[in-house]
Tab-separated table of C-alpha atoms in Angstrom:
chain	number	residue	atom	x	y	z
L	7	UNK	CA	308.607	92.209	175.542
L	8	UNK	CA	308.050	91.799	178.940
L	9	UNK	CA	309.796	95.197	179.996
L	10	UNK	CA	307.694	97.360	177.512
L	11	UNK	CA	304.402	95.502	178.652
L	12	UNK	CA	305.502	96.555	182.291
L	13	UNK	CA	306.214	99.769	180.775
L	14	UNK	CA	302.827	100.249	179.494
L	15	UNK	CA	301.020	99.622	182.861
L	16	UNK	CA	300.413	95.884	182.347
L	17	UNK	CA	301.153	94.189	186.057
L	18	UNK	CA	299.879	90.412	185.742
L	19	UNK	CA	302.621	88.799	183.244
L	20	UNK	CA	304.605	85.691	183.753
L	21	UNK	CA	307.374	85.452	181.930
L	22	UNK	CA	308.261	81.944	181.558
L	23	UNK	CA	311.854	80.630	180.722
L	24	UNK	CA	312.475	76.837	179.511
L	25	UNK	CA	316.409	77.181	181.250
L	26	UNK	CA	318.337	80.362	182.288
L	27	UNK	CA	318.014	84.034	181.537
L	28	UNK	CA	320.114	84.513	178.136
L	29	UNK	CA	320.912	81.027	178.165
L	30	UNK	CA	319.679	80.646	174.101
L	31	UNK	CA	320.770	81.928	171.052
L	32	UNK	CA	320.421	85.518	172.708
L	33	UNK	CA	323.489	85.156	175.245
L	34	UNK	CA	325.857	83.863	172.565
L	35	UNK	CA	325.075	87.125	169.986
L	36	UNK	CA	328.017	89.341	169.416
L	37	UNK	CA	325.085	91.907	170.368
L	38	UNK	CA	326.254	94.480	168.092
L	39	UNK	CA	323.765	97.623	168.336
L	40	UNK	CA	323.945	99.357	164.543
L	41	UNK	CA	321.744	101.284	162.247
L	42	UNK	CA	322.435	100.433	158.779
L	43	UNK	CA	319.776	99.027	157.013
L	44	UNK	CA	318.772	99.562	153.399
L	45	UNK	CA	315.109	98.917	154.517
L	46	UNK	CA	313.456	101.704	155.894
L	47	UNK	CA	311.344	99.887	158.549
L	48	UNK	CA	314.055	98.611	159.827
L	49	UNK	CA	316.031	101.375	160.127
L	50	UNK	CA	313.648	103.314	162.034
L	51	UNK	CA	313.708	99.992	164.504
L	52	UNK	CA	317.164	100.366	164.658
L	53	UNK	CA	317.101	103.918	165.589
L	54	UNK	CA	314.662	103.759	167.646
L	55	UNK	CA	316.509	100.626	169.454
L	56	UNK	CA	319.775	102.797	169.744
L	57	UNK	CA	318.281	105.169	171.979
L	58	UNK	CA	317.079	102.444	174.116
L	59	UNK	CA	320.528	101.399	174.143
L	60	UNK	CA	321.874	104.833	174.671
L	61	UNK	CA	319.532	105.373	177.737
L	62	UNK	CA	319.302	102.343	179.322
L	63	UNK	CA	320.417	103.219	182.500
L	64	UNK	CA	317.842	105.329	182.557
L	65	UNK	CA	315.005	103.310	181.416
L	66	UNK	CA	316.034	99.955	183.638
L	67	UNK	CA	318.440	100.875	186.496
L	68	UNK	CA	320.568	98.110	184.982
L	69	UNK	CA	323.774	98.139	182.816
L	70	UNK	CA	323.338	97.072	178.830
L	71	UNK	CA	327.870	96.946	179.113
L	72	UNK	CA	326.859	99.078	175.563
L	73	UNK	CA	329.810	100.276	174.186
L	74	UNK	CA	329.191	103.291	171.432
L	75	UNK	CA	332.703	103.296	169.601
L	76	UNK	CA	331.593	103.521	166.120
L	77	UNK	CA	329.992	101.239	163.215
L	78	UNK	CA	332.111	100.865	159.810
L	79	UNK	CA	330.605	99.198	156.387
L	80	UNK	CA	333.173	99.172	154.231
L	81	UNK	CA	332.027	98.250	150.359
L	82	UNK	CA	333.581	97.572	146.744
L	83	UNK	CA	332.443	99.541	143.634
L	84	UNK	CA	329.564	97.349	142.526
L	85	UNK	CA	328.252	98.148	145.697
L	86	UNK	CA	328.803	101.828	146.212
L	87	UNK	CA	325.527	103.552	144.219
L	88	UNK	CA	323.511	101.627	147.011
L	89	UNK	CA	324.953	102.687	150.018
L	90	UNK	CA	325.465	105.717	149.080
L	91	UNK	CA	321.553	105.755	148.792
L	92	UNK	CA	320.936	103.873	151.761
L	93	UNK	CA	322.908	106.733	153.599
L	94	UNK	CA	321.204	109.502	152.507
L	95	UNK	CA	318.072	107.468	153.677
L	96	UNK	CA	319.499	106.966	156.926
L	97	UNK	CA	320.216	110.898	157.462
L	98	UNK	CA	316.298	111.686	156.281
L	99	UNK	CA	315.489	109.821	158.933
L	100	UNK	CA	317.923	111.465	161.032
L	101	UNK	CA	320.396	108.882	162.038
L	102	UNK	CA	324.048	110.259	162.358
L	103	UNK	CA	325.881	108.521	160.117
L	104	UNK	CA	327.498	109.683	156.828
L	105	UNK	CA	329.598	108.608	153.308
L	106	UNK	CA	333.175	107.981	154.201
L	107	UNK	CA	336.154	107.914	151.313
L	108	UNK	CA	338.784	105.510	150.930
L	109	UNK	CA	341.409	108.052	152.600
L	110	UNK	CA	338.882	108.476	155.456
L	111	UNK	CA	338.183	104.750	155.810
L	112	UNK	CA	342.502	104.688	156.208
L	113	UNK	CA	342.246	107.257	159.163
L	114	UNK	CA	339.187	105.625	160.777
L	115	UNK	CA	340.983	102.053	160.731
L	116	UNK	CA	344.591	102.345	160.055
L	117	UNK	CA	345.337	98.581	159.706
L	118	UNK	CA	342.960	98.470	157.016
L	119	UNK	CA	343.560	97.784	153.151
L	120	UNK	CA	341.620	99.645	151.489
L	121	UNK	CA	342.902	99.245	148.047
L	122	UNK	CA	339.390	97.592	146.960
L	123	UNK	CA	337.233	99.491	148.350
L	124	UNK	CA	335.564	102.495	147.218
L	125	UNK	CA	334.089	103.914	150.389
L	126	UNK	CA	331.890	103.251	153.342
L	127	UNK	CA	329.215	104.409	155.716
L	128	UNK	CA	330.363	105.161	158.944
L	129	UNK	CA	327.815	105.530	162.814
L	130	UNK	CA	329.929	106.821	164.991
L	131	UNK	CA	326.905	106.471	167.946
L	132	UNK	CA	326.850	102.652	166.937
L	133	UNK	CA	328.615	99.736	168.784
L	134	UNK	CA	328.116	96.603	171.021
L	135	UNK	CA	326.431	95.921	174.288
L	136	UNK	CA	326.359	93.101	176.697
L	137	UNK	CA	324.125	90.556	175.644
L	138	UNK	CA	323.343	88.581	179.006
L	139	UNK	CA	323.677	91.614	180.755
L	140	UNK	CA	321.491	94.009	178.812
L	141	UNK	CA	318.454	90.585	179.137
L	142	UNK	CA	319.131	90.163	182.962
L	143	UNK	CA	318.795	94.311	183.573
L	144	UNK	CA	315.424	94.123	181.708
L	145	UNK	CA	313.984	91.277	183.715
L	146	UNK	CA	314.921	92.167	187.027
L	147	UNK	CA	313.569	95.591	186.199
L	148	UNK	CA	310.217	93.827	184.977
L	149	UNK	CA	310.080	91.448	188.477
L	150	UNK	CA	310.827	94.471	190.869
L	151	UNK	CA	307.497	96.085	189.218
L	152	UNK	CA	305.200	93.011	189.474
L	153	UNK	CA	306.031	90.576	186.567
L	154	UNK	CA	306.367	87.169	187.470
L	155	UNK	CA	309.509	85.102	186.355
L	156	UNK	CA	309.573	81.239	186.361
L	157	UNK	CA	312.669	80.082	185.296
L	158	UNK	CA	313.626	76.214	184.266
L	159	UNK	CA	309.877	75.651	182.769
L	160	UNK	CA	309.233	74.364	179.382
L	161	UNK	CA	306.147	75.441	177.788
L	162	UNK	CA	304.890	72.652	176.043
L	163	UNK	CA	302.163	73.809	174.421
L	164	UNK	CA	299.876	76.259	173.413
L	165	UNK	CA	296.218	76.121	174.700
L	166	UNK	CA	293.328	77.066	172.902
L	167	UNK	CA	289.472	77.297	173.151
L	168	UNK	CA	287.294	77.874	170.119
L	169	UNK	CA	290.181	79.368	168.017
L	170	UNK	CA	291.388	81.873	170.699
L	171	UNK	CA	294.692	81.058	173.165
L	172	UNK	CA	293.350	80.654	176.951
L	173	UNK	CA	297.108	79.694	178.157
L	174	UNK	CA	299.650	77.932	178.271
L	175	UNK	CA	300.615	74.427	179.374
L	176	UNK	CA	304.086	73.757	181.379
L	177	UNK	CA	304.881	70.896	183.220
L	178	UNK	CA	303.536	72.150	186.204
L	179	UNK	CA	300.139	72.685	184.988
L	180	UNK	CA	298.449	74.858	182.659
L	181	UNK	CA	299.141	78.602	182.922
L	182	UNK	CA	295.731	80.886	181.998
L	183	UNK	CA	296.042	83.870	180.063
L	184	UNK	CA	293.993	85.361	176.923
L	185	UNK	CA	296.890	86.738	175.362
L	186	UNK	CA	300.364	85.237	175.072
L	187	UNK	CA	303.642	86.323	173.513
L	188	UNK	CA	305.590	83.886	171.826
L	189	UNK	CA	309.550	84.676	171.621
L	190	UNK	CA	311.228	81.038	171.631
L	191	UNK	CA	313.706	81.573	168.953
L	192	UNK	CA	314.290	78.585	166.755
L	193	UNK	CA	311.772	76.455	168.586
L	194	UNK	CA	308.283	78.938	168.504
L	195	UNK	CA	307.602	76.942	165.428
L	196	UNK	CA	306.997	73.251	167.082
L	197	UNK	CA	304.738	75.254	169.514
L	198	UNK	CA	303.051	77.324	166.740
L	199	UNK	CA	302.661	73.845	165.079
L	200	UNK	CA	300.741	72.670	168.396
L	201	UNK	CA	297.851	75.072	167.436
L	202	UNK	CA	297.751	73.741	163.212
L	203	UNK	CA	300.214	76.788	161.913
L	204	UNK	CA	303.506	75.654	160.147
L	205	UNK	CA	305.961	78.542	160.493
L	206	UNK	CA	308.747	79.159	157.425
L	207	UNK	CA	311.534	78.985	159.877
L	208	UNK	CA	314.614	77.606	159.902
L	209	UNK	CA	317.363	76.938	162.529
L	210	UNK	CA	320.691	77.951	161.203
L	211	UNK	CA	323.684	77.023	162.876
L	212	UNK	CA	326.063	79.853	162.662
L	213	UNK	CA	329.817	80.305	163.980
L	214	UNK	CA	331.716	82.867	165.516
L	215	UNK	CA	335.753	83.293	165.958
L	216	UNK	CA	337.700	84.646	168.507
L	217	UNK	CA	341.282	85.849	167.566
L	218	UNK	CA	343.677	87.210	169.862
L	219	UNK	CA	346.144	90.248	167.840
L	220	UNK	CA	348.899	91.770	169.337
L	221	UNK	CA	348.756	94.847	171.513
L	222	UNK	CA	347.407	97.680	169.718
L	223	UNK	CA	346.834	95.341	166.995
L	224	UNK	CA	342.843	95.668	166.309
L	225	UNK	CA	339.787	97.394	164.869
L	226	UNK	CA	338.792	100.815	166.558
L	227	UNK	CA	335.090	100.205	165.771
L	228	UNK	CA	332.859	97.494	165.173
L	229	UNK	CA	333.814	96.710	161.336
L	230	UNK	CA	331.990	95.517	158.295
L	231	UNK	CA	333.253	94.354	154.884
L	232	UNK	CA	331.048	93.040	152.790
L	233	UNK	CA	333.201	92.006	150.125
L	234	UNK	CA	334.851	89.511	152.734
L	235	UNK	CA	331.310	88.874	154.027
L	236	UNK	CA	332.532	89.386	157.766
L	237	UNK	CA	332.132	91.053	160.942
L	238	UNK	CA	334.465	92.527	163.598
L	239	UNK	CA	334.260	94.183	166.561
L	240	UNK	CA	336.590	93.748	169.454
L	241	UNK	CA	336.166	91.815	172.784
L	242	UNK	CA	337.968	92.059	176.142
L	243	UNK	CA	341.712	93.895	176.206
L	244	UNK	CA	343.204	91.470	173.445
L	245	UNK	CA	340.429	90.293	171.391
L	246	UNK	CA	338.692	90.466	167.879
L	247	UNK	CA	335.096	88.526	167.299
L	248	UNK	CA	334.684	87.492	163.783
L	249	UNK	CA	331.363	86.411	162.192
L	250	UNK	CA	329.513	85.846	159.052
L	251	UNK	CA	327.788	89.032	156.926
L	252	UNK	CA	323.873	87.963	156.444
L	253	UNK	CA	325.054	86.643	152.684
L	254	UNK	CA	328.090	84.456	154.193
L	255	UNK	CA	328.295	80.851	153.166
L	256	UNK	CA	329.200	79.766	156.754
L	257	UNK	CA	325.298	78.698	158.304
L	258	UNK	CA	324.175	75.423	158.097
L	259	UNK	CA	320.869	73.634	159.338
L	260	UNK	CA	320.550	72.776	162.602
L	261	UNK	CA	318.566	70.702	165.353
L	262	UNK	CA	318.559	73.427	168.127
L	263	UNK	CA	318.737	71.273	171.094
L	264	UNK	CA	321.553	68.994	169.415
L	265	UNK	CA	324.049	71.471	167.906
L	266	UNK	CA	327.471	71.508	168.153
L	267	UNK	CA	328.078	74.498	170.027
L	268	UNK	CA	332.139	74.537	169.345
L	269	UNK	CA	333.154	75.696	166.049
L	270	UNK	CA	335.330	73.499	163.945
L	271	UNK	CA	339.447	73.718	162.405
L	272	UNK	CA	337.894	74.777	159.214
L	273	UNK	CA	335.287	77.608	160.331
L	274	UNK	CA	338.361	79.225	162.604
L	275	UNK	CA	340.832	79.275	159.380
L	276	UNK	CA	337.945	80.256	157.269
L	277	UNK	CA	337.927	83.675	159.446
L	278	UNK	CA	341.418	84.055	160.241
L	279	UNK	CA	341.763	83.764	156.570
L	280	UNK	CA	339.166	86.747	155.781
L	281	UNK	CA	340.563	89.163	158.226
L	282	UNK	CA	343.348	89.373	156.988
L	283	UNK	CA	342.524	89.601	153.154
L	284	UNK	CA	341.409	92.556	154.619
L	285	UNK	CA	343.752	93.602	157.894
L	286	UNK	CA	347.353	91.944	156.715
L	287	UNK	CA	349.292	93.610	159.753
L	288	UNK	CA	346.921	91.076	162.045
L	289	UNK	CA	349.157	87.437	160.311
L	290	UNK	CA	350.868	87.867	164.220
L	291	UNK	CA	347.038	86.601	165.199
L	292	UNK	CA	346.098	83.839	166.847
L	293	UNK	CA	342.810	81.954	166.602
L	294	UNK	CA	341.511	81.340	170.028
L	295	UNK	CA	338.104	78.880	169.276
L	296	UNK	CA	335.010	80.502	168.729
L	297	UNK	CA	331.303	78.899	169.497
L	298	UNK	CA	327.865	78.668	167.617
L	299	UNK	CA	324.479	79.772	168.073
L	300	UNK	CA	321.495	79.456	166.226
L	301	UNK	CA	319.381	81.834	164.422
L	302	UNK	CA	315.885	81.291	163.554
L	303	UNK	CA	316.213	81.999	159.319
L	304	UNK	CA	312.601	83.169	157.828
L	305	UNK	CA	312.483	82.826	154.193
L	306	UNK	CA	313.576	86.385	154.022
L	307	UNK	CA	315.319	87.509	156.851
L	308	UNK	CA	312.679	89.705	158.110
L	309	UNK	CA	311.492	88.862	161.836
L	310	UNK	CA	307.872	87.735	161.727
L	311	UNK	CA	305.407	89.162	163.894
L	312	UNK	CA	302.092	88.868	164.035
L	313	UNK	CA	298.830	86.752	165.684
L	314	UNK	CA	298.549	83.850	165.192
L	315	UNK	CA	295.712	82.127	162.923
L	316	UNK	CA	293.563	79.897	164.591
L	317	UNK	CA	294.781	81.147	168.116
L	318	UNK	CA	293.685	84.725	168.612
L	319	UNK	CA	295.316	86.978	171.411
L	320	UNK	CA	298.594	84.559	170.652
L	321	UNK	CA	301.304	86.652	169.211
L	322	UNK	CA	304.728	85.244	167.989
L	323	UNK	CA	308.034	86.983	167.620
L	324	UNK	CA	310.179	84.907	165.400
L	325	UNK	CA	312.531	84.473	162.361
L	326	UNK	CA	314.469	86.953	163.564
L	327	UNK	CA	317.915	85.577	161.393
L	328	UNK	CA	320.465	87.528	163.383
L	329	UNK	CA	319.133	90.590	163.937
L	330	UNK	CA	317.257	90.105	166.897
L	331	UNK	CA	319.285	91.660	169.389
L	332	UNK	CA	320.026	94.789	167.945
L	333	UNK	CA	316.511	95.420	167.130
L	334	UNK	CA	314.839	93.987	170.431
L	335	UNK	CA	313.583	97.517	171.907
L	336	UNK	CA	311.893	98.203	168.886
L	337	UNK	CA	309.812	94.965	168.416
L	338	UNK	CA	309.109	94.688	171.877
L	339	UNK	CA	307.524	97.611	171.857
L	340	UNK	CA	305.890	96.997	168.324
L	341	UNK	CA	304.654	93.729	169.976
L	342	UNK	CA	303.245	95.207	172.826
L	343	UNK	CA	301.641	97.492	170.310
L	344	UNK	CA	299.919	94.706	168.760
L	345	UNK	CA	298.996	92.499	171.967
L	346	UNK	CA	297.397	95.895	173.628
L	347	UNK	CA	295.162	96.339	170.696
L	348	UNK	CA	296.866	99.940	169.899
L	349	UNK	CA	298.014	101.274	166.989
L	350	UNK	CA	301.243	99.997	165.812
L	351	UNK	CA	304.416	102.522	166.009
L	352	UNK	CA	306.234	100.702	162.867
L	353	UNK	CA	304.676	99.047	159.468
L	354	UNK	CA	303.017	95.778	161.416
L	355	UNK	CA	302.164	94.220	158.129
L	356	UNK	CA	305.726	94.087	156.851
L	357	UNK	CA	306.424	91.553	159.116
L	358	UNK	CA	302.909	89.785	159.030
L	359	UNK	CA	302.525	85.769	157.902
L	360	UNK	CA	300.136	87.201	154.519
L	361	UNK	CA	303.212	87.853	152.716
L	362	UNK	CA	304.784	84.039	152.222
L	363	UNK	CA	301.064	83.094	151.295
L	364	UNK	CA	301.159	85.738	148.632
């Protein structure tokens, strides 16, 4: 958010840090950068967040460490009608991306079985970025242009003068401004509760695994099968990362400040176990630990965006349940939208606090 407010021609911002650059949920995401999306908002985020991606070099003088080798979703029957529609969305919109067969799927990933599975939908512009990276670029590019950027300060609270946001407090003192972006993951809800509004978030613990294969012995692409409900994408000369699909059964609630940040025994064999239902030449693999982060779950999995009741000209960025990353460009500049009074690029209201009243 900071970048695109830069961007736009807006010189006096702070942007204040309660630890280290990526050192939350955002520099533990397998940063994946894909498209697909059966909502249509969301897709046009995501496209519109690729090209970010794709020209970031450009845009921040820095190095994102994105990687475009190619997004596969691999699905069973019951599941085929619907992305079959969801593509043909995708290419209105005109994101590359088409319907791959079973015999295509084979050629794409050759370790694959693909027995069950009765076709996919394959980005070949998609792929994974560096998480910590791609963050540091974008604030060092905001600092050389002005911004300021206190790191190790809490915020502590939100402060407000009849109903509108006047600053923030930190434990150096109280930091004025009349409008102020909230982005604090899984804990912008105890400061949104500071200021009377109870936020429908919850902090999700959620694992990832890292398996070593054998040379030559991995995915091509970043991989999805959602009959397994998993992830891949490799990492590194000899690695495969392995996490949960949004409708996995591996998240569990979580205090944010007290999580255990190691995965267990149980969460390693439970991915070991769902690769290779799905890749059998990887049983040489080796589970090499994993870690957790947390996501910040909204009811339903939609980020929320929007001002805040009670404290006009504050703005919070929120619930963002694991697709923050990939979709950061897009709702920063959607936010910045919003904070600078201008039209919004994207549908503001999809993400707006009206709809869990309704």
């Amino acid at each position: 958010h900071g970048h695109h407010l830069v961007a736009g021609g807006v010189r006096d911002c702070v942007l204040i840090e309660r630890g280290r650059i990526a050192g939350g949920p955002t520099g533990v995401s397998s940063a994946v950068v894909r498209q697909h999306y059966a909502d249509e908002t969301y897709a046009k985020m995501a496209l519109e967040s690729l090209r970010f991606f794709q020209r970031f070099g450009e845009l921040t003088g820095g190095d994102a460490g994105f990687r475009p080798i190619g997004y596969l979703l691999v699905a069973p029957d019951h599941h085929a009608s619907a992305l079959r529609t969801t593509v043909e969305m995708h290419q209105r919109l005109g994101i590359r991306t088409s319907w791959v067969s079973p015999s295509e799927i084979a050629q794409l990933e050759p370790l694959m079985l693909t027995e069950e599975i009765a076709g996919g939908a394959f980005e070949p512009e998609s792929g994974y970025a560096d998480p910590a990276g791609t963050t540091a670029a974008l604030v060092a590019w905001s600092a050389a242009r002005g911004a300021a950027v206190w790191r190790d300060t809490a915020v502590t609270r939100i402060v407000t003068r009849g109903g509108r946001v006047v600053g923030v407090e930190t434990p150096g003192g109280l930091v004025s401004a009349d409008r102020v972006v909230v982005a604090a993951g899984p804990w912008t809800a105890d400061l949104a509760r500071g200021v009377g509004v109870e936020l429908p978030l919850r902090p999700s613990r959620e694992p990832v695994a890292s398996i070593q294969c054998a040379d030559g012995q991995r995915t091509r692409h970043v991989v999805a099968d959602v009959a397994n409900q998993i992830y891949l994408r490799p990492e590194g000369a000899e690695l495969l990362i392995v996490g949960g699909l949004a409708s996995a059964s591996v998240g569990s609630d979580a205090d944010p400040d007290t999580f255990d940040r190691s995965t267990t025994s149980a969460e390693d064999a439970f991915f070991v176990e769902r690769v290779l239902a799905r890749f059998p030449a990887l049983r040489s693999a080796r589970s090499r630990g994993g870690w957790a982060g947390i996501y910040d779950m909204s009811p339903d999995r939609r980020h929320i965006i929007d001002e805040l009741p009670g404290a006009r000209g504050c703005f919070v960025v929120c619930g963002t349940s694991g697709h923050g990353f990939k979709l950061g460009p897009a709702v920063g500049a959607l936010v910045v939208d919003l904070v600078l009074g201008r039209a919004p690029r994207h549908q503001a209201s999809a993400f707006g606090l009206a709809r869990f009243a309704a």
